Coordinates of C-alpha atoms and ligand atoms in Angstrom, one line a residue:
M995 CA 53.0 106.5 124.4
F996 CA 52.6 103.1 125.9
C997 CA 49.6 101.0 125.2
F998 CA 49.2 97.2 125.6
Q999 CA 45.4 97.0 126.1
C1000 CA 44.6 94.8 123.1
Q1001 CA 45.7 91.5 121.6
E1002 CA 47.5 93.0 118.7
T1003 CA 49.9 95.1 120.7
A1004 CA 53.3 95.4 119.1
G1005 CA 55.5 92.3 119.8
N1006 CA 52.9 91.2 122.4
K1007 CA 54.6 93.8 124.6
G1008 CA 53.3 97.3 124.0
C1009 CA 52.8 99.9 121.3
T1010 CA 55.3 102.7 121.9
V1011 CA 55.6 104.7 118.6
Q1012 CA 52.2 104.3 117.1
G1013 CA 49.4 101.7 117.6
V1014 CA 49.2 98.6 115.4
C1015 CA 45.6 99.7 115.3
G1016 CA 46.6 103.0 113.7
K1017 CA 46.3 105.1 116.9
K1018 CA 48.8 107.9 116.7
F1019 CA 51.1 108.9 119.5
D1020 CA 49.2 112.1 120.4
V1021 CA 45.9 110.3 120.4
A1022 CA 47.2 107.6 122.7
R1023 CA 48.5 110.3 125.1
A1024 CA 45.2 112.1 125.0
Q1025 CA 43.4 108.9 125.9
D1026 CA 45.7 108.3 128.8
L1027 CA 44.9 111.8 130.1
L1028 CA 41.1 111.2 129.6
I1029 CA 41.3 108.0 131.6
Y1030 CA 43.3 109.8 134.3
V1031 CA 40.8 112.7 134.7
T1032 CA 37.9 110.2 134.5
K1033 CA 39.4 108.4 137.4
G1034 CA 39.7 111.8 139.2
L1035 CA 36.1 112.5 138.6
S1036 CA 35.2 109.0 139.8
A1037 CA 37.1 109.6 143.1
V1038 CA 34.8 112.7 143.5
T1039 CA 31.6 110.8 142.7
T1040 CA 32.6 108.0 145.0
A1041 CA 33.3 110.5 147.9
L1042 CA 29.9 112.1 147.2
R1043 CA 28.1 108.8 147.4
A1044 CA 30.0 108.1 150.7
E1045 CA 28.5 111.3 152.0
G1046 CA 25.0 110.1 151.0
K1047 CA 24.8 112.5 148.1
P1048 CA 23.3 111.4 144.8
V1049 CA 25.2 111.4 141.5
A1050 CA 23.2 112.4 138.4
A1051 CA 22.7 109.9 135.5
E1052 CA 24.4 112.4 133.2
V1053 CA 27.6 112.1 135.2
N1054 CA 27.5 108.3 135.1
H1055 CA 27.0 108.6 131.3
L1056 CA 30.0 110.9 131.1
V1057 CA 32.2 108.4 132.9
S1058 CA 31.1 105.4 130.8
M1059 CA 31.3 107.2 127.5
N1060 CA 34.9 108.4 128.4
L1061 CA 35.9 104.9 128.9
F1062 CA 34.2 103.6 125.8
I1063 CA 36.0 106.2 123.7
T1064 CA 39.3 104.7 124.7
I1065 CA 38.4 101.2 123.7
T1066 CA 40.6 99.8 120.8
N1067 CA 39.5 101.1 117.4
A1068 CA 36.8 103.5 118.8
N1069 CA 38.2 107.0 118.6
F1070 CA 41.2 108.4 116.8
D1071 CA 40.2 112.0 117.1
R1072 CA 42.6 113.9 119.4
K1073 CA 40.6 117.1 119.4
A1074 CA 37.3 115.3 120.3
I1075 CA 39.2 113.5 123.1
E1076 CA 40.6 116.7 124.5
K1077 CA 37.2 118.3 124.5
R1078 CA 36.0 115.4 126.7
I1079 CA 39.0 116.0 129.0
T1080 CA 37.9 119.6 129.4
E1081 CA 34.3 118.7 130.1
T1082 CA 35.3 116.0 132.6
L1083 CA 37.5 118.4 134.5
A1084 CA 34.7 121.0 134.6
C1085 CA 32.3 118.3 135.9
R1086 CA 34.8 117.1 138.5
D1087 CA 35.4 120.6 139.8
A1088 CA 31.7 121.5 140.0
L1089 CA 30.9 118.3 141.8
R1090 CA 33.8 118.6 144.2
K1091 CA 32.2 121.8 145.6
D1092 CA 29.3 119.7 146.8
L1093 CA 31.6 117.6 149.1
S1094 CA 31.7 118.4 152.8
D1095 CA 35.1 116.9 153.1
A1096 CA 37.4 117.0 150.0
S1097 CA 40.6 116.5 152.0
K1098 CA 41.1 112.8 151.3
L1099 CA 40.8 113.1 147.5
P1100 CA 43.7 111.9 145.3
K1101 CA 45.6 114.3 143.2
A1102 CA 43.7 113.3 140.0
A1103 CA 40.6 114.7 141.7
T1104 CA 42.0 118.0 142.6
E1105 CA 44.9 119.1 140.4
E1106 CA 44.4 121.8 137.9
I1107 CA 45.4 121.0 134.3
P1108 CA 45.1 123.9 131.9
E1109 CA 44.5 122.9 128.3
S1110 CA 48.0 124.0 127.3
A1111 CA 49.4 121.4 129.7
Y1112 CA 47.4 118.4 128.4
P1113 CA 50.3 116.9 126.3
E1114 CA 52.8 117.3 129.1
R1115 CA 50.5 115.9 131.9
A1116 CA 49.4 113.1 129.6
A1117 CA 53.0 111.9 129.2
E1118 CA 53.2 111.5 133.0
V1119 CA 49.9 109.7 133.8
G1120 CA 49.9 106.7 131.4
V1121 CA 50.2 103.0 132.1
L1122 CA 53.9 103.1 133.0
A1123 CA 53.3 105.7 135.8
T1124 CA 52.6 102.7 138.0
E1125 CA 56.1 101.2 138.7
N1126 CA 55.4 97.9 140.3
E1127 CA 54.6 95.6 137.4
D1128 CA 52.1 93.5 139.3
V1129 CA 50.1 96.5 140.6
R1130 CA 50.3 97.9 137.1
S1131 CA 49.1 94.7 135.6
L1132 CA 46.1 94.4 138.0
R1133 CA 45.2 98.1 137.7
E1134 CA 45.1 97.8 133.9
L1135 CA 43.2 94.5 134.0
I1136 CA 40.6 96.2 136.1
T1137 CA 40.6 99.3 134.0
Y1138 CA 40.2 97.3 130.8
G1139 CA 37.4 95.3 132.3
L1140 CA 35.7 98.5 133.3
K1141 CA 36.1 99.9 129.7
G1142 CA 34.2 96.8 128.5
L1143 CA 31.6 97.2 131.2
S1144 CA 31.1 100.8 130.2
A1145 CA 30.5 99.9 126.6
Y1146 CA 27.7 97.6 127.7
T1147 CA 26.1 100.0 130.2
K1148 CA 26.2 102.7 127.5
H1149 CA 24.2 100.5 125.1
A1150 CA 21.7 99.9 127.9
N1151 CA 21.6 103.7 128.6
A1152 CA 20.8 104.3 124.9
L1153 CA 17.7 102.2 125.5
L1154 CA 16.9 104.3 128.6
R1155 CA 17.9 101.6 131.1
E1156 CA 20.1 102.5 134.0
N1157 CA 21.7 100.6 136.9
E1158 CA 23.0 103.0 139.5
E1159 CA 24.6 100.1 141.4
V1160 CA 26.8 99.2 138.4
D1161 CA 27.8 102.8 137.8
R1162 CA 28.6 103.2 141.5
F1163 CA 30.9 100.2 141.4
L1164 CA 32.4 101.2 138.1
Q1165 CA 33.4 104.6 139.5
E1166 CA 34.5 103.3 142.9
A1167 CA 36.7 100.7 141.1
L1168 CA 38.2 103.4 138.8
A1169 CA 39.0 105.5 141.9
K1170 CA 40.6 102.5 143.6
T1171 CA 43.1 102.1 140.7
L1172 CA 44.5 105.4 141.9
D1173 CA 44.9 104.3 145.4
D1174 CA 48.5 103.4 146.3
S1175 CA 47.5 101.8 149.6
L1176 CA 45.8 98.8 148.0
T1177 CA 47.8 95.6 148.0
V1178 CA 48.1 93.1 145.2
D1179 CA 45.6 90.9 147.1
D1180 CA 43.2 93.8 147.3
L1181 CA 43.5 94.3 143.6
V1182 CA 43.0 90.6 142.9
A1183 CA 39.7 90.8 144.9
L1184 CA 38.7 94.0 143.0
T1185 CA 39.4 92.2 139.7
L1186 CA 36.9 89.4 140.7
E1187 CA 34.4 92.0 141.9
T1188 CA 34.7 93.6 138.5
G1189 CA 33.6 90.3 137.0
K1190 CA 30.6 90.3 139.3
Y1191 CA 29.5 93.7 138.0
G1192 CA 30.3 92.5 134.5
V1193 CA 27.6 89.9 134.9
E1194 CA 25.2 92.6 136.2
G1195 CA 26.1 95.0 133.3
M1196 CA 25.5 92.3 130.7
A1197 CA 22.2 91.3 132.4
L1198 CA 21.2 94.9 132.2
L1199 CA 21.9 95.1 128.5
D1200 CA 20.3 91.8 127.8
G1201 CA 17.1 93.0 129.6
A1202 CA 17.3 96.3 127.6
N1203 CA 17.8 94.6 124.3
T1204 CA 15.2 91.9 124.7
G1205 CA 12.8 94.3 126.4
A1206 CA 13.0 96.7 123.4
Y1207 CA 13.4 94.2 120.5
G1208 CA 12.2 90.8 121.7
N1209 CA 14.1 87.6 122.3
P1210 CA 16.5 86.5 119.5
E1211 CA 15.1 83.6 117.5
I1212 CA 16.6 81.2 114.9
T1213 CA 17.1 83.3 111.8
E1214 CA 18.6 82.9 108.4
V1215 CA 20.5 86.0 107.3
N1216 CA 21.1 86.7 103.6
I1217 CA 24.8 87.5 102.9
G1218 CA 24.2 88.5 99.3
V1219 CA 23.0 91.9 98.1
R1220 CA 19.9 93.5 96.5
K1221 CA 19.7 96.1 93.7
N1222 CA 19.0 99.3 95.7
P1223 CA 21.7 101.6 97.1
G1224 CA 22.5 100.7 100.7
I1225 CA 23.8 101.9 104.0
L1226 CA 26.1 99.6 106.0
I1227 CA 25.8 99.8 109.7
S1228 CA 28.6 98.5 111.9
G1229 CA 29.4 98.3 115.6
H1230 CA 27.0 97.2 118.4
D1231 CA 24.4 99.9 119.0
L1232 CA 21.0 98.6 118.3
K1233 CA 19.2 101.9 119.1
D1234 CA 21.2 103.5 116.3
L1235 CA 20.1 100.7 114.0
E1236 CA 16.5 101.3 114.9
M1237 CA 16.7 105.0 114.2
L1238 CA 18.4 104.3 110.8
L1239 CA 15.8 101.8 109.8
D1240 CA 13.0 104.1 110.8
Q1241 CA 14.5 106.9 108.8
T1242 CA 15.2 104.9 105.7
Q1243 CA 11.6 103.6 105.3
G1244 CA 10.3 104.5 101.8
T1245 CA 13.5 106.1 100.6
G1246 CA 14.6 103.3 98.3
V1247 CA 17.7 102.8 100.4
D1248 CA 18.5 99.4 102.0
V1249 CA 20.3 98.8 105.3
Y1250 CA 22.9 96.1 105.7
T1251 CA 24.6 95.0 108.9
H1252 CA 28.4 94.6 109.2
S1253 CA 30.5 92.6 111.7
E1254 CA 29.1 92.8 115.2
M1255 CA 25.8 94.3 114.0
L1256 CA 24.8 90.9 112.3
P1257 CA 22.9 89.6 115.3
A1258 CA 20.4 92.5 115.0
H1259 CA 18.7 90.3 112.4
Y1260 CA 17.9 87.7 115.1
Y1261 CA 15.6 90.1 117.0
P1262 CA 11.9 89.9 116.0
F1263 CA 11.5 93.7 116.1
F1264 CA 13.9 94.3 113.3
K1265 CA 12.2 91.9 111.0
K1266 CA 9.4 94.3 110.3
Y1267 CA 11.6 96.6 108.2
P1268 CA 11.3 95.5 104.5
N1269 CA 14.6 97.3 103.6
F1270 CA 16.7 95.5 106.3
A1271 CA 18.5 93.6 103.6
G1272 CA 21.1 91.3 105.2
N1273 CA 24.7 91.2 106.3
Y1274 CA 27.6 92.4 104.2
G1275 CA 31.1 91.2 104.8
N1276 CA 32.9 89.8 107.8
A1277 CA 34.6 90.8 111.0
W1278 CA 36.0 94.3 111.6
W1279 CA 39.5 93.8 110.3
K1280 CA 38.4 93.1 106.7
Q1281 CA 36.7 96.5 106.4
K1282 CA 39.2 98.1 104.1
E1283 CA 38.2 95.8 101.2
E1284 CA 34.6 95.5 102.2
F1285 CA 33.8 99.2 102.7
E1286 CA 35.4 99.8 99.3
S1287 CA 33.1 97.3 97.5
F1288 CA 30.0 98.2 99.5
N1289 CA 29.9 101.5 97.4
G1290 CA 27.5 103.3 99.8
P1291 CA 27.8 105.1 103.1
I1292 CA 28.9 103.2 106.3
L1293 CA 27.8 104.2 109.8
M1294 CA 30.1 103.2 112.6
T1295 CA 28.2 103.1 115.8
T1296 CA 30.9 101.8 118.2
N1297 CA 34.4 100.5 118.2
C1298 CA 36.1 98.5 115.4
L1299 CA 36.9 101.3 113.0
V1300 CA 40.0 100.8 111.0
P1301 CA 41.6 104.1 109.9
P1302 CA 39.8 104.5 106.5
K1303 CA 41.4 104.7 103.1
D1304 CA 41.1 107.9 101.2
S1305 CA 39.1 106.1 98.5
Y1306 CA 36.1 105.6 100.7
K1307 CA 36.7 108.0 103.6
D1308 CA 34.0 110.4 102.5
R1309 CA 31.4 107.6 102.9
V1310 CA 32.3 106.7 106.5
W1311 CA 30.1 108.4 109.2
T1312 CA 30.6 108.1 112.9
T1313 CA 28.3 108.4 115.9
G1314 CA 28.5 107.9 119.7
C1315 CA 31.9 107.0 121.0
V1316 CA 33.5 106.7 117.5
G1317 CA 35.7 109.5 116.1
F1318 CA 38.3 109.9 113.4
P1319 CA 39.6 113.2 112.1
G1320 CA 37.8 114.3 108.9
L1321 CA 34.9 111.9 109.2
K1322 CA 31.4 113.3 109.7
H1323 CA 29.9 112.7 113.1
I1324 CA 26.2 112.7 113.9
D1325 CA 24.9 112.6 117.5
A1326 CA 22.1 113.4 119.9
P1327 CA 21.6 113.3 123.6
Y1328 CA 20.4 109.9 125.1
G1329 CA 16.7 109.4 124.4
E1330 CA 16.6 111.8 121.4
V1331 CA 16.5 110.9 117.8
K1332 CA 19.7 111.2 115.7
D1333 CA 19.1 112.8 112.3
F1334 CA 20.7 110.4 109.8
S1335 CA 19.2 112.1 106.8
P1336 CA 22.6 113.3 105.4
I1337 CA 23.7 109.6 105.3
I1338 CA 20.5 108.6 103.5
E1339 CA 20.9 111.5 101.0
Q1340 CA 24.5 110.3 100.3
A1341 CA 23.3 106.7 99.9
K1342 CA 20.9 107.8 97.1
Q1343 CA 23.8 109.1 95.1
C1344 CA 25.8 105.9 95.4
P1345 CA 25.7 102.7 93.3
P1346 CA 24.3 99.5 95.0
P1347 CA 26.8 97.3 96.8
T1348 CA 29.0 94.9 94.8
E1349 CA 28.1 91.3 95.7
I1350 CA 31.1 89.6 97.4
E1351 CA 29.4 86.4 98.4
T1352 CA 26.0 84.7 98.4
G1353 CA 24.1 82.4 100.7
K1354 CA 22.8 82.5 104.2
I1355 CA 24.1 82.2 107.7
V1356 CA 22.0 81.0 110.7
G1357 CA 22.0 82.5 114.2
G1358 CA 19.7 83.6 117.0
F1359 CA 20.7 81.1 119.7
A1360 CA 20.5 83.4 122.7
H1361 CA 19.2 82.0 126.0
A1362 CA 15.4 82.1 125.3
Q1363 CA 15.8 80.3 121.9
V1364 CA 18.1 77.6 123.4
F1365 CA 15.8 77.1 126.3
A1366 CA 13.0 76.6 123.8
L1367 CA 15.1 73.8 122.3
A1368 CA 16.3 72.5 125.7
D1369 CA 14.5 69.1 125.4
K1370 CA 16.1 68.4 122.0
V1371 CA 19.5 69.5 123.3
V1372 CA 19.3 67.4 126.4
D1373 CA 18.1 64.4 124.5
A1374 CA 21.0 64.8 122.1
V1375 CA 23.4 64.9 125.0
K1376 CA 21.9 61.9 126.7
S1377 CA 21.9 59.8 123.5
G1378 CA 25.5 60.7 122.9
A1379 CA 24.8 62.5 119.6
I1380 CA 26.2 65.7 121.2
T1381 CA 29.4 64.8 123.1
K1382 CA 30.6 68.3 124.0
F1383 CA 29.9 72.0 123.7
V1384 CA 32.8 74.3 123.0
V1385 CA 32.4 78.0 123.8
M1386 CA 34.4 79.8 121.1
A1387 CA 33.1 83.3 121.8
G1388 CA 35.1 86.5 121.5
C1389 CA 36.8 88.4 118.8
D1390 CA 38.3 88.0 115.4
G1391 CA 41.5 89.9 114.4
R1392 CA 44.1 90.4 111.7
A1393 CA 46.7 87.9 112.9
K1394 CA 47.4 84.9 110.7
S1395 CA 47.6 82.8 113.9
R1396 CA 43.8 83.2 114.2
D1397 CA 43.4 80.7 111.4
Y1398 CA 43.8 78.3 114.3
Y1399 CA 40.2 78.9 115.1
T1400 CA 39.0 77.9 111.6
E1401 CA 41.1 74.8 111.7
F1402 CA 40.0 74.0 115.2
A1403 CA 36.3 74.3 114.1
K1404 CA 36.9 72.1 111.1
K1405 CA 38.7 69.4 113.0
L1406 CA 36.2 69.2 115.9
P1407 CA 34.8 65.7 116.5
K1408 CA 31.4 65.3 114.8
G1409 CA 29.6 65.3 118.1
A1410 CA 30.9 68.7 119.2
V1411 CA 28.7 71.9 119.0
I1412 CA 30.2 75.4 119.0
L1413 CA 28.6 78.0 121.2
T1414 CA 29.7 81.4 120.0
A1415 CA 29.1 85.2 120.4
G1416 CA 31.1 88.2 119.2
C1417 CA 33.0 88.6 116.0
A1418 CA 35.1 85.4 116.6
K1419 CA 32.3 83.6 114.7
Y1420 CA 33.4 84.9 111.4
K1421 CA 36.3 82.4 111.5
Y1422 CA 33.9 79.5 111.1
N1423 CA 30.3 80.7 110.6
K1424 CA 30.4 80.2 106.8
L1425 CA 31.9 76.7 107.0
D1426 CA 29.4 74.0 106.4
L1427 CA 29.6 72.2 109.7
G1428 CA 26.1 70.7 109.4
D1429 CA 23.8 69.9 112.3
I1430 CA 23.1 67.2 114.9
G1431 CA 19.5 66.1 114.7
G1432 CA 18.5 69.6 113.5
I1433 CA 20.7 71.4 116.0
P1434 CA 23.2 73.5 114.0
R1435 CA 26.8 72.8 115.1
V1436 CA 27.5 76.5 115.4
L1437 CA 25.1 78.2 117.7
D1438 CA 25.5 81.9 117.5
A1439 CA 24.1 83.8 120.5
G1440 CA 24.8 87.2 119.1
Q1441 CA 27.3 90.0 119.9
C1442 CA 30.2 89.8 122.3
N1443 CA 27.9 91.1 125.1
D1444 CA 25.6 88.2 124.4
S1445 CA 28.3 85.9 125.9
Y1446 CA 26.0 86.6 128.9
S1447 CA 23.5 84.3 127.1
L1448 CA 26.1 81.5 126.9
A1449 CA 26.7 81.8 130.7
V1450 CA 22.9 81.7 131.3
I1451 CA 22.7 78.6 129.0
A1452 CA 25.5 76.9 130.9
L1453 CA 23.8 77.6 134.2
K1454 CA 20.5 76.2 132.9
L1455 CA 22.2 73.0 131.6
K1456 CA 23.9 72.6 135.0
E1457 CA 20.4 72.7 136.6
I1458 CA 18.8 70.4 134.1
F1459 CA 21.6 67.8 134.5
G1460 CA 21.4 68.2 138.3
L1461 CA 25.1 69.0 138.6
D1462 CA 26.7 71.0 141.5
D1463 CA 29.3 72.7 139.5
V1464 CA 29.2 74.4 136.1
N1465 CA 32.6 72.8 135.4
Q1466 CA 31.1 69.3 135.4
L1467 CA 29.2 70.0 132.2
P1468 CA 30.5 68.6 128.9
L1469 CA 31.6 72.1 128.1
A1470 CA 35.0 73.5 127.1
Y1471 CA 36.1 77.1 126.7
N1472 CA 38.4 78.1 123.8
I1473 CA 38.0 81.9 123.6
A1474 CA 39.6 84.3 121.3
W1475 CA 40.1 87.9 122.5
Y1476 CA 41.1 91.2 120.9
E1477 CA 39.8 94.2 122.8
Q1478 CA 38.6 95.2 126.2
K1479 CA 35.0 94.0 126.0
A1480 CA 36.5 90.5 125.9
V1481 CA 38.2 91.4 129.2
I1482 CA 34.9 92.0 131.0
V1483 CA 33.5 88.8 129.4
L1484 CA 36.5 86.9 130.8
L1485 CA 36.2 88.4 134.2
A1486 CA 32.4 87.7 134.3
L1487 CA 33.1 84.0 133.5
L1488 CA 35.7 83.8 136.2
Y1489 CA 33.3 85.3 138.7
L1490 CA 30.7 82.7 137.7
G1491 CA 33.2 80.0 138.6
V1492 CA 34.2 78.9 135.2
K1493 CA 37.5 77.1 135.2
N1494 CA 40.1 76.1 132.6
I1495 CA 39.3 78.8 130.0
H1496 CA 41.8 78.7 127.1
L1497 CA 42.5 82.2 125.8
G1498 CA 44.2 83.0 122.5
P1499 CA 45.7 83.6 120.1
T1500 CA 48.1 85.0 122.8
L1501 CA 47.7 85.7 126.4
P1502 CA 47.3 89.4 127.2
A1503 CA 50.6 91.4 127.3
F1504 CA 49.2 93.3 130.3
L1505 CA 49.3 90.2 132.5
S1506 CA 52.6 90.3 134.5
P1507 CA 54.1 86.8 135.1
N1508 CA 52.8 86.9 138.7
V1509 CA 49.3 88.0 137.8
A1510 CA 49.2 85.4 135.0
N1511 CA 50.3 82.8 137.6
V1512 CA 47.4 83.8 139.9
L1513 CA 45.0 83.2 137.0
V1514 CA 46.6 79.9 136.1
K1515 CA 46.6 78.6 139.7
N1516 CA 43.1 79.7 140.7
F1517 CA 41.2 79.4 137.5
G1518 CA 43.3 77.1 135.3
I1519 CA 43.5 79.8 132.6
A1520 CA 45.7 78.7 129.7
G1521 CA 46.8 79.7 126.3
I1522 CA 46.3 77.7 123.1
G1523 CA 48.6 75.1 121.5
S1524 CA 48.5 73.5 118.1
V1525 CA 45.0 72.5 116.8
E1526 CA 45.8 68.8 117.0
D1527 CA 47.1 69.1 120.6
D1528 CA 44.2 71.2 121.7
I1529 CA 41.6 68.8 120.1
E1530 CA 43.3 66.0 122.0
L1531 CA 43.3 68.0 125.2
F1532 CA 39.6 68.9 125.0
F1533 CA 38.3 65.6 123.6
G1534 CA 40.9 63.0 124.4
K1535 CA 42.5 60.7 121.8
E1536 CA 40.2 59.7 119.0
Ligands
FSO2658 FE1 34.9 94.2 118.1 FE2 34.6 91.7 117.9 FE3 32.2 93.2 120.0 FE4 34.8 92.2 120.4 S1 33.8 93.3 116.7 S2 36.2 92.6 118.7 S3 34.9 91.2 122.3 O1 33.8 91.1 119.4 O2 33.5 93.4 120.9 O3 33.5 94.7 119.3
SF4_2659 FE1 48.5 99.0 120.4 FE2 46.2 97.8 120.8 FE3 46.8 100.0 122.1 FE4 46.2 100.1 119.5 S1 44.8 99.5 121.2 S2 47.9 101.2 120.5 S3 47.1 98.2 118.8 S4 47.8 98.0 122.2

């Protein structure tokens, strides 16, 4: 195996024996083959569209779910992944028959791969199959961006929103990563185009979420516990949460959010459920301790599953893209209700959660809420009470080096306000950083996909202040990344013209020196240094 798609890759080079994430060799191989056959299918759908033939929404869903399954910490179940490979090959072959001219298709779109040959073929089609390191780097950068984009379109699809244009691009770009005639320049252009569709995909999801659940608003979320048994829901899928809340009404079982599900509390819609109790725990990587002490069942709706300990394994349930051998999986087709009753029954037999902390955290600063506060924010900037905004969106992770972000938040000058989204916030959202004239110094827009809100806010501020360029705002970017959704967020920001983004705690291993250079030269992308040096870099000498 060779995998270097996330920030925790071994030695910041690549996982070759087993993933640091716990992904086993055979699972990594199966994921490589799933990506390869999905690219093959995408070459067929792209050719169909070129012939003016429509592609069904189910096929778009198959492609995006396949990509989502391969995101870090989503699916560790080789058999489930192999089943997807078989389905994808069947779909590819059926669709290919509709083509008038199949002569120009790449091998991935035509070759037969019997099930018995999956491991052997998987070993030949992974990341290292591309020899030129710059081409490999760009192909992977694009593919990881598309994985992130797929996750976001999948969530929109769950709320019955579609954008055929985004799916068309996604599949065309996947197919292009198989095309040996593309030059490095072509691939750089495709990388930026991926960012453009990243913005589209996040806008689609933002519309789906706010259309279904209202605009996030300032909300205090309880981080303590109640006395009833509870179900902990993690991941990003708000539709799953809605179904779980509906089904737990009147059962005496409370529902708590975990990690990236915290921002659900900010939506008006979810406030109507009396048993929506609060948020339990922190970012994904602390789950081994927190799932233990939660005592009740846990529902993983998307990525960020850490291989579970035997002591609580029987309480972890999966749905959607998530899979792990031995865990129980519940699913239903898009638009249909998932039956979560076995989870609720299990919860009733469990003791209530053990309290691990008390208090409240505040969030809900997505675009509409910040626009509502715009006058206050603008006045604070004009009066000099707010000197700078720092976008600290992205991910949290296990590495000790991520303490940098806690220290950075603590050492920020008093006039600085953090704009955040994603699980990176857990590095500082429980610090008491206070407020500036009633504006909290940590403004949490929501999940990683709500980084879209931060971009919309930046564009609005540019307009209010009458600037020509978003880079003239008193706004710095110090982003933490971990998995592939952060890649699409980064590409989206680059597409919007944002420069001088600092990315940490390490730069991606999949950037070859030349590709890294392109990003440095054209966009001023940089890593992080020491907290003191970076504070000075962003704010000047005190
Ligand atoms: Fe995982 Fe975090 Fe939201 Fe990332 S919980 S790491 S960019 O924020 O994706 O899924
Ligand atoms: Fe390694 Fe990350 Fe890939 Fe897991 S997802 S195998 S930790 S690079």
